[in-house]
Short mmCIF file of C-alpha atoms in Angstrom, two decimals:
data_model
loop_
_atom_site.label_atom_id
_atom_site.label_comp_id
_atom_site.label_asym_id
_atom_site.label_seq_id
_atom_site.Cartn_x
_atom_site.Cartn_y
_atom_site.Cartn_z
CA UNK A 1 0.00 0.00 0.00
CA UNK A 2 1.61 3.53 -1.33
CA UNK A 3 1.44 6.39 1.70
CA UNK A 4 0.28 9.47 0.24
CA UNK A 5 2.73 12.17 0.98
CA UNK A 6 2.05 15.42 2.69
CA UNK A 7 0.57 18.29 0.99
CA UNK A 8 2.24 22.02 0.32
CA UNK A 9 5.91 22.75 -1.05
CA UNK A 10 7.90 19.47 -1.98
CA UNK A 11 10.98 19.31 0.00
CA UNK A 12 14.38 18.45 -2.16
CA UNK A 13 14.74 15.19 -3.34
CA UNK A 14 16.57 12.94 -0.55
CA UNK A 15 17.10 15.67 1.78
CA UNK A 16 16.16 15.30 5.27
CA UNK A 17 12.30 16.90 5.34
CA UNK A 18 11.71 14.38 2.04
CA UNK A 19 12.89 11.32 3.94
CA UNK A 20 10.84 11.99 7.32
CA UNK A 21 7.83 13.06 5.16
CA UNK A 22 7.73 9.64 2.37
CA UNK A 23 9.44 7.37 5.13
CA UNK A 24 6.19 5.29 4.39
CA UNK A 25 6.47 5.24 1.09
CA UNK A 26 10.39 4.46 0.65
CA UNK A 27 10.21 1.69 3.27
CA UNK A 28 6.96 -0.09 1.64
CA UNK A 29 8.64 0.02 -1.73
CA UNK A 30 11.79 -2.09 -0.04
CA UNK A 31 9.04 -4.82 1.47
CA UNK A 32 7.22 -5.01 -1.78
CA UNK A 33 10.92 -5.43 -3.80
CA UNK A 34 11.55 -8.41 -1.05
CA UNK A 35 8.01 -9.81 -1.75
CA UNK A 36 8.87 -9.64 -5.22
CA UNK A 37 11.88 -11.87 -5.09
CA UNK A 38 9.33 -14.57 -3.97
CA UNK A 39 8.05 -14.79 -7.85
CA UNK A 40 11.68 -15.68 -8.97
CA UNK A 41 13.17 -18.51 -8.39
CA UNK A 42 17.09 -17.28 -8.40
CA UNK A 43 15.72 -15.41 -5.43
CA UNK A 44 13.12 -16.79 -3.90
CA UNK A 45 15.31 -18.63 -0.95
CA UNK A 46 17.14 -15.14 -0.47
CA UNK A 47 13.55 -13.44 -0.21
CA UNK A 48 12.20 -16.45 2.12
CA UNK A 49 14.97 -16.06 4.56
CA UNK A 50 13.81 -12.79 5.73
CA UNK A 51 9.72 -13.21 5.09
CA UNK A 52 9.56 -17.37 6.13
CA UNK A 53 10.05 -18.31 9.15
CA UNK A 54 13.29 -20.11 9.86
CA UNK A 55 14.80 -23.32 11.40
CA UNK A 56 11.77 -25.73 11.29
CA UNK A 57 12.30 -29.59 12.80
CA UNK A 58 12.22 -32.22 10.69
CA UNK A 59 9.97 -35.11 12.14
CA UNK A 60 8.53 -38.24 11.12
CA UNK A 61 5.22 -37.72 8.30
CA UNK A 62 2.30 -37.23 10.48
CA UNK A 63 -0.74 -35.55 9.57
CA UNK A 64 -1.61 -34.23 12.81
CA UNK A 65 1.55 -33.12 13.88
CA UNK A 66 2.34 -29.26 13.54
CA UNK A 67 5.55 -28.24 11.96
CA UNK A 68 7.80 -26.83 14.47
CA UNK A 69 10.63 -24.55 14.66
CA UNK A 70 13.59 -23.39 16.87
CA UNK A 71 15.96 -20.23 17.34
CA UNK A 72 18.85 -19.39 15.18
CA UNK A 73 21.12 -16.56 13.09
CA UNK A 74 18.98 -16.69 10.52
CA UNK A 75 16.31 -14.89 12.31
CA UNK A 76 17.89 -11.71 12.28
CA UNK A 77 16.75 -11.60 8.38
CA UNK A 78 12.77 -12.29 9.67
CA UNK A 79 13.11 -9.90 12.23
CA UNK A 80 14.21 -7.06 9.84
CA UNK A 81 11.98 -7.07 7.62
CA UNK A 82 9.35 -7.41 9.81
CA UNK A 83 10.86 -4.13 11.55
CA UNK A 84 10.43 -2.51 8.00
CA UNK A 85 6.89 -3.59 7.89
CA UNK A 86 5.76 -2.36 11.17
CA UNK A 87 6.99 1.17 10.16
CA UNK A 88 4.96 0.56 7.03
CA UNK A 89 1.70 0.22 9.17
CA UNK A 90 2.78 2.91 11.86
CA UNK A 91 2.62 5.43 9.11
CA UNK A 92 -0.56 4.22 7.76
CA UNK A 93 -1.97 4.66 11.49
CA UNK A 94 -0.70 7.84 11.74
CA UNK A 95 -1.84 9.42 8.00
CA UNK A 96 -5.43 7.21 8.09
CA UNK A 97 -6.68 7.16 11.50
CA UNK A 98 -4.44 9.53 14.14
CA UNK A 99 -4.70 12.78 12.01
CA UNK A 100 -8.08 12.52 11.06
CA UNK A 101 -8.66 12.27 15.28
CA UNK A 102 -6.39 15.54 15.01
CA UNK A 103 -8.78 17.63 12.91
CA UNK A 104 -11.39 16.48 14.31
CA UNK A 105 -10.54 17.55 18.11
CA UNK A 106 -8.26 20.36 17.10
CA UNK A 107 -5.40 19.09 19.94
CA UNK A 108 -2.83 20.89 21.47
CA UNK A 109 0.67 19.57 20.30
CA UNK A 110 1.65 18.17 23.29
CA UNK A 111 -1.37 16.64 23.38
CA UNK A 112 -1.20 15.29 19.65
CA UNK A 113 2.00 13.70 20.60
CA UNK A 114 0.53 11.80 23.09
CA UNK A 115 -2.24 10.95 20.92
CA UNK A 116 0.38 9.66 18.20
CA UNK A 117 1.66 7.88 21.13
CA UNK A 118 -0.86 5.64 22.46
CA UNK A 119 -2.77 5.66 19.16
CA UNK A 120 -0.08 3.92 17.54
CA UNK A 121 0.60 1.36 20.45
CA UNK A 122 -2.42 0.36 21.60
CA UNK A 123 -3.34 -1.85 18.97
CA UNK A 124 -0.23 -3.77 19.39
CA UNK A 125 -0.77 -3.85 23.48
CA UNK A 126 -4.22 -5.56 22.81
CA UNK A 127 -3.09 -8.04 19.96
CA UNK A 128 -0.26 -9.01 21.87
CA UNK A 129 -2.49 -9.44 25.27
CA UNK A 130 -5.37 -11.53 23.57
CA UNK A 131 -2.76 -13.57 21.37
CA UNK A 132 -0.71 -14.85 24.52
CA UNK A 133 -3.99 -15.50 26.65
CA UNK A 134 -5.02 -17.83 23.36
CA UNK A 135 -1.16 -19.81 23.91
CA UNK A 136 -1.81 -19.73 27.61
CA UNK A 137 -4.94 -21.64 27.27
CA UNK A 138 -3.81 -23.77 24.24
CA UNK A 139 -0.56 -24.79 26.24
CA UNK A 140 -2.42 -25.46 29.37
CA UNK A 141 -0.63 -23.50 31.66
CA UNK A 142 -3.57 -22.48 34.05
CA UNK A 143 -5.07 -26.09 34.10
CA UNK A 144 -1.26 -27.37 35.27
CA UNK A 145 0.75 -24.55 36.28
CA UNK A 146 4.11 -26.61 36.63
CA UNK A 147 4.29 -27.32 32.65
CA UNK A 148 6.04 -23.25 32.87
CA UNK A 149 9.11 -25.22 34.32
CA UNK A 150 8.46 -29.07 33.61
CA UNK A 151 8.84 -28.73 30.23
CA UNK A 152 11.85 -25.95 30.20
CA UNK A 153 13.43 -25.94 27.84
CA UNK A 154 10.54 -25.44 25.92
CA UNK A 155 12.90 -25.32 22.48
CA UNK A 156 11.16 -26.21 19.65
CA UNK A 157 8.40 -23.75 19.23
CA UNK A 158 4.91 -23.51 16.73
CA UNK A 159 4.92 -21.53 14.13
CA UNK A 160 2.25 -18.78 15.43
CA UNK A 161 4.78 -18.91 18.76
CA UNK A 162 7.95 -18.37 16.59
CA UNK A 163 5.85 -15.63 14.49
CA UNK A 164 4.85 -14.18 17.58
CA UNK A 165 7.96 -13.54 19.48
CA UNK A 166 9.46 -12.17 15.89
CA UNK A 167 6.95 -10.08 15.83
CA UNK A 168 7.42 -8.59 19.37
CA UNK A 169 11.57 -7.45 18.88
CA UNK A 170 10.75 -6.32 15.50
CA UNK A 171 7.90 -3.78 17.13
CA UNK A 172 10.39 -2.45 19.70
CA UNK A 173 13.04 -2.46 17.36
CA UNK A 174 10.97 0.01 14.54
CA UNK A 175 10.33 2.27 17.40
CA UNK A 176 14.27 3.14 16.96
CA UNK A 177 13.84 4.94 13.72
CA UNK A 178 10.46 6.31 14.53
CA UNK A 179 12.26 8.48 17.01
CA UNK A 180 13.62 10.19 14.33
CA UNK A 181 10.68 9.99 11.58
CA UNK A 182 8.18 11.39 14.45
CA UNK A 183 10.94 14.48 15.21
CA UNK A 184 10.40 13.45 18.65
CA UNK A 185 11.90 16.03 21.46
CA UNK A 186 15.74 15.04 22.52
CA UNK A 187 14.22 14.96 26.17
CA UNK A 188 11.25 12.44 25.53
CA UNK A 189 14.15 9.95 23.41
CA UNK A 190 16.61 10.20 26.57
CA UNK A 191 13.09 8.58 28.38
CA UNK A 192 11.97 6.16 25.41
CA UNK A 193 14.94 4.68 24.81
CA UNK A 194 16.07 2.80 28.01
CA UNK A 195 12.52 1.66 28.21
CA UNK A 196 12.34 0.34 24.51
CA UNK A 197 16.31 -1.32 25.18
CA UNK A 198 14.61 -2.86 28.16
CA UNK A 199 11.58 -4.41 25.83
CA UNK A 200 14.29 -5.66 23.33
CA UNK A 201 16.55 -7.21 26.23
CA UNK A 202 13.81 -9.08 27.63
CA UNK A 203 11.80 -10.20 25.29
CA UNK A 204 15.09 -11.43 23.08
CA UNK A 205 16.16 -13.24 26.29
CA UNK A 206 13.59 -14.85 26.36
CA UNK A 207 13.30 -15.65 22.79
CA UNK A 208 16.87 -16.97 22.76
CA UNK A 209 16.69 -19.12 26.10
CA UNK A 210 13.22 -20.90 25.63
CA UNK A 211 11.35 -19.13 28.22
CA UNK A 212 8.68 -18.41 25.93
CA UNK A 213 6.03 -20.06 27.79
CA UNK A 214 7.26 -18.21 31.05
CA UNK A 215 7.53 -14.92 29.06
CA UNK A 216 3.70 -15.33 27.30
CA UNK A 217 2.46 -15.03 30.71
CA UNK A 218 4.57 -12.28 31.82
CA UNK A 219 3.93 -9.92 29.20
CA UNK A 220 0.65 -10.47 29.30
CA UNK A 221 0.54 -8.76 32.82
CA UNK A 222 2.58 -6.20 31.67
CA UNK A 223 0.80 -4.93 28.86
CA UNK A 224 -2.37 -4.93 30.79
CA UNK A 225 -1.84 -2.16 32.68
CA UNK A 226 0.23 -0.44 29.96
CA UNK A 227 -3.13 -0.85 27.49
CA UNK A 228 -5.29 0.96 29.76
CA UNK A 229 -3.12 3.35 30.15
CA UNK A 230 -2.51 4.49 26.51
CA UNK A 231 -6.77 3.85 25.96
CA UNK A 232 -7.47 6.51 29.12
CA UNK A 233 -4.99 8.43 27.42
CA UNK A 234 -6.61 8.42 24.12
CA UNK A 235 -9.83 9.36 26.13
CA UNK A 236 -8.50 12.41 27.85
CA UNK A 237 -6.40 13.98 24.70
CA UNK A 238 -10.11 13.91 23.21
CA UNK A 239 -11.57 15.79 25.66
CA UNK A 240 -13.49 13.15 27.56
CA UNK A 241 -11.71 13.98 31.41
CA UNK A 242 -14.79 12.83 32.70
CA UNK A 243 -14.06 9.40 32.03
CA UNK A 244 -10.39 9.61 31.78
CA UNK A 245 -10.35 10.34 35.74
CA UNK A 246 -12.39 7.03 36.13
CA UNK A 247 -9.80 5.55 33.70
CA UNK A 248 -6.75 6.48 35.16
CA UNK A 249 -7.59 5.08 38.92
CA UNK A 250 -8.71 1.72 37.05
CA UNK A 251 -4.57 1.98 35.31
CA UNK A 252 -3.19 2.55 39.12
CA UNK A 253 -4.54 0.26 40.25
CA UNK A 254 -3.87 -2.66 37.49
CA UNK A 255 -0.35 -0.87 37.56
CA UNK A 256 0.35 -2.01 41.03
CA UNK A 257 -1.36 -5.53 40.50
CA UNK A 258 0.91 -6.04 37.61
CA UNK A 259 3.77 -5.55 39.55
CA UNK A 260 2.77 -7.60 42.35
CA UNK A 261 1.88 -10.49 39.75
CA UNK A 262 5.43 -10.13 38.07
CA UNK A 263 7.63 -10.43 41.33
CA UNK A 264 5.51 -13.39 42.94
CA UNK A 265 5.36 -15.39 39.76
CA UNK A 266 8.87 -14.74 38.78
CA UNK A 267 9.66 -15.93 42.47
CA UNK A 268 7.99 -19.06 42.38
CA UNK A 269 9.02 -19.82 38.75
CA UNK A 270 12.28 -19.06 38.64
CA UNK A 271 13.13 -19.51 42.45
CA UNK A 272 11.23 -22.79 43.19
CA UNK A 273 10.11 -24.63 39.97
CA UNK A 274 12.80 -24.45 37.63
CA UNK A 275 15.68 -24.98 40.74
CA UNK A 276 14.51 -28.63 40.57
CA UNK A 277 15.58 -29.19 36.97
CA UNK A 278 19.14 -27.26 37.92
CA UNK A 279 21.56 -27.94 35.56
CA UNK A 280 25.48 -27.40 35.90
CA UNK A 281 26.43 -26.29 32.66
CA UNK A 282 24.64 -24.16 29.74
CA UNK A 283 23.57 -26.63 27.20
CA UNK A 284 23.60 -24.27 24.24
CA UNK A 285 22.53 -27.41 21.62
CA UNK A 286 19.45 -27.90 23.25
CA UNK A 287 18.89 -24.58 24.54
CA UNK A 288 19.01 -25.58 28.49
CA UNK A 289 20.36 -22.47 30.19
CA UNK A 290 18.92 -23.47 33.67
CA UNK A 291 21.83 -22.75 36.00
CA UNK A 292 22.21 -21.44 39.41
CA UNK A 293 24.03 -18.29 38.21
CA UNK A 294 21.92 -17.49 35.15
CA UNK A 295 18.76 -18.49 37.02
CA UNK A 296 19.50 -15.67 39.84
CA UNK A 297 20.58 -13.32 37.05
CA UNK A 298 16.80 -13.70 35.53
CA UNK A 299 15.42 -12.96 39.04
CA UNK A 300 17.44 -10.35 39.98
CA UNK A 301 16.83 -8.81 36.86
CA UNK A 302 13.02 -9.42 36.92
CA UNK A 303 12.83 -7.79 40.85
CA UNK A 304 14.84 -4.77 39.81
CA UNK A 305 12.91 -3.91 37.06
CA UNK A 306 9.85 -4.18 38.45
CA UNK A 307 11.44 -1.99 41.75
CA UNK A 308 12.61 0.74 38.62
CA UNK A 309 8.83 0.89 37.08
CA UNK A 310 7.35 1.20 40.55
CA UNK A 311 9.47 3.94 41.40
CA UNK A 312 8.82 5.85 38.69
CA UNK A 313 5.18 5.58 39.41
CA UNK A 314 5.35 6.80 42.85
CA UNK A 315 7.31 9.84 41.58
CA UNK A 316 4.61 10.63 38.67
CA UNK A 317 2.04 9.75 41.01
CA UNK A 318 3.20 12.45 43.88
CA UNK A 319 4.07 14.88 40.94
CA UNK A 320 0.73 14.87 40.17
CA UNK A 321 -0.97 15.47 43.50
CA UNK A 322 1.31 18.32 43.91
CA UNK A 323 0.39 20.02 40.27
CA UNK A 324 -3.33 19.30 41.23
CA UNK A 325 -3.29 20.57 44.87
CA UNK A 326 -3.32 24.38 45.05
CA UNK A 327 -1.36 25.97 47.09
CA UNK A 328 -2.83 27.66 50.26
CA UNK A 329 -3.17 31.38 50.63
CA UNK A 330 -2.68 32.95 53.77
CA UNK A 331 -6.10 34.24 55.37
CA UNK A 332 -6.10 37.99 55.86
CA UNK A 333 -7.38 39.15 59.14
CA UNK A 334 -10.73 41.03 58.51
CA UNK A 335 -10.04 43.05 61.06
CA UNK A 336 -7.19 44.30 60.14
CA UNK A 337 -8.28 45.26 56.83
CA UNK A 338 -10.94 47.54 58.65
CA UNK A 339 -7.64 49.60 60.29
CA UNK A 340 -5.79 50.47 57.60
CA UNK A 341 -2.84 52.89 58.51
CA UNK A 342 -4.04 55.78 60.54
CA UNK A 343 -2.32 59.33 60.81
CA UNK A 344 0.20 59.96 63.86
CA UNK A 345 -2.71 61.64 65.53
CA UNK A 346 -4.82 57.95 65.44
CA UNK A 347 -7.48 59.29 63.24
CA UNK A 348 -7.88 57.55 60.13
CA UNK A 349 -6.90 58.41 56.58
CA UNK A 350 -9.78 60.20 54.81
CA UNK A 351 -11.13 58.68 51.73
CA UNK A 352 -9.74 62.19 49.44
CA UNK A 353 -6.35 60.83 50.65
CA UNK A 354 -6.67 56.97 50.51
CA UNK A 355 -7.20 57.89 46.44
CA UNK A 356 -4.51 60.25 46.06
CA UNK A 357 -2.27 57.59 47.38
CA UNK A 358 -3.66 55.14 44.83
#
């Protein structure tokens, strides 16, 4: 799908202002020239390493076995070029849905950029939530609970789990470049971009040392909260504060329940269930990394992140009861108002002078 560009004066060809405006357009034309190479058979395995998903297990012919896959190198080619298409579809959010919502509501800029903001990550917060509920229940996890660390490592992977977690670095990873496409203040990247490293580092982890199972149900809490955030958001920039107020106790509240959720389960996965299945060494051919050392690595890492984001709330949060709460006047005494400054003789000021003075 070709972006239309933005109307008034053309900027130069391949200067700065004509890559930030077409970024759409210049990116989709690279997907669609990958696509292409599918129709040629010289190319076609060049252009299905980075659109096919890679390293699937060969097993014995069985029609009701699924084709699975594992981790590898190879990746890296999926997981660009899925990066390219998500900035494909981030600037068709912004130029068919988000600026519409802008004319429409006439927003401030700042609160625009917000819009942009949560308009363009919502959708992913919700796909990714209702997507790892459906593995949750498929894998069975809430029926046996133990099958997070049983079955570690949980290797080989289906295709729709494999898809999924490619799908989830390439998102962060686009959010790189549309730093610079969005001309996004140097202050708000010095705050995005330790929060979109920490994204990449966990979810990759993750990715790498089969803990997707364990990681499915983690993100899940975490983009709860973080969904209801960006949808009260969306709420207030259009004017609704009404609802937003309701909206934004509901967020604090599933904010503080995430975190909760994240430490205890982390605890008892990490800490208790997969300690019985300890193993001395990292097993890189079968993907076992269940040691001591890397195990308290996870669930140090896990505690202190959680410790980071709940910090930062209580900061916003007390930042924001002090903006709200206005600050006290002193009363004047009535009385004293009644004796204003008399002459050296105690007899007040007459009203002829009281003006002259003013």
């Amino acid at each position: 799908m070709v972006l239309r560009g933005k109307k008034g004066k053309s900027p130069p060809f391949m200067s700065q202002e004509f890559i930030i405006q077409n970024h759409g357009d210049i990116v989709s034309c690279v997907c669609m020239v990958v696509m292409v190479g599918l129709m040629f058979q010289v190319t076609q395995p060049l252009a299905q390493t980075f659109i096919a998903a890679q390293y699937n297990v060969t097993k014995e012919a069985d029609s009701d076995s699924d084709v699975m896959y594992t981790s590898g190198v190879k990746d890296l080619c999926t997981i660009f070029f899925y990066t390219l298409c998500w900035i494909v579809l981030h600037a068709i959010i912004q130029e068919y849905i988000l600026d519409k919502f802008n004319k429409r509501f006439h927003m401030s800029k700042t609160k625009y950029n917000k819009f942009n903001d949560s308009g363009n990550i919502l959708p992913f917060y919700l796909l990714s939530i209702w997507f790892a509920i459906e593995q949750i229940q498929k894998i069975g996890i809430m029926q046996n609970f133990s099958k997070l660390w049983e079955n570690y490592p949980a290797q080989e992977m289906s295709f729709m789990n494999k898809f999924y977690f490619i799908l989830q670095i390439a998102y962060w990873l686009h959010c790189f470049p549309e730093l610079y496409f969005m001309k996004v203040k140097k202050e708000d990247v010095k705050e995005k971009v330790p929060i979109y490293c920490l994204y990449l580092a966990f979810i990759s982890a993750a990715y790498i040392m089969s803990g997707t199972r364990i990681a499915f149900l983690l993100l899940a809490i975490h983009y709860v909260p973080e969904a209801l955030f960006d949808l009260t958001r969306i709420i207030h920039c259009a004017g609704k504060t009404d609802i937003s107020q309701h909206g934004f106790v509901f967020w604090a509240v599933s904010f503080v329940l995430a975190r909760v959720a994240t430490i205890s389960l982390a605890v008892f996965i990490i800490g208790f269930g997969l300690s019985k299945y300890n193993v001395p060494n990292v097993d890189i051919a079968h993907g076992n990394f269940n040691t001591q050392t890397l195990r308290v690595g996870w669930l140090a890492a896990i505690v202190l992140i959680q410790a980071w984001m709940a910090w930062n709330f209580i900061t916003f949060q007390v930042r924001r009861y002090r903006e709200r709460t206005p600050q006290k006047k002193p009363k004047s005494d009535g009385k004293q108002e009644k004796k204003k400054k008399k002459h050296e003789n105690g007899l007040e000021k007459s009203p002829s002078l009281k003006n002259k003075k003013e």
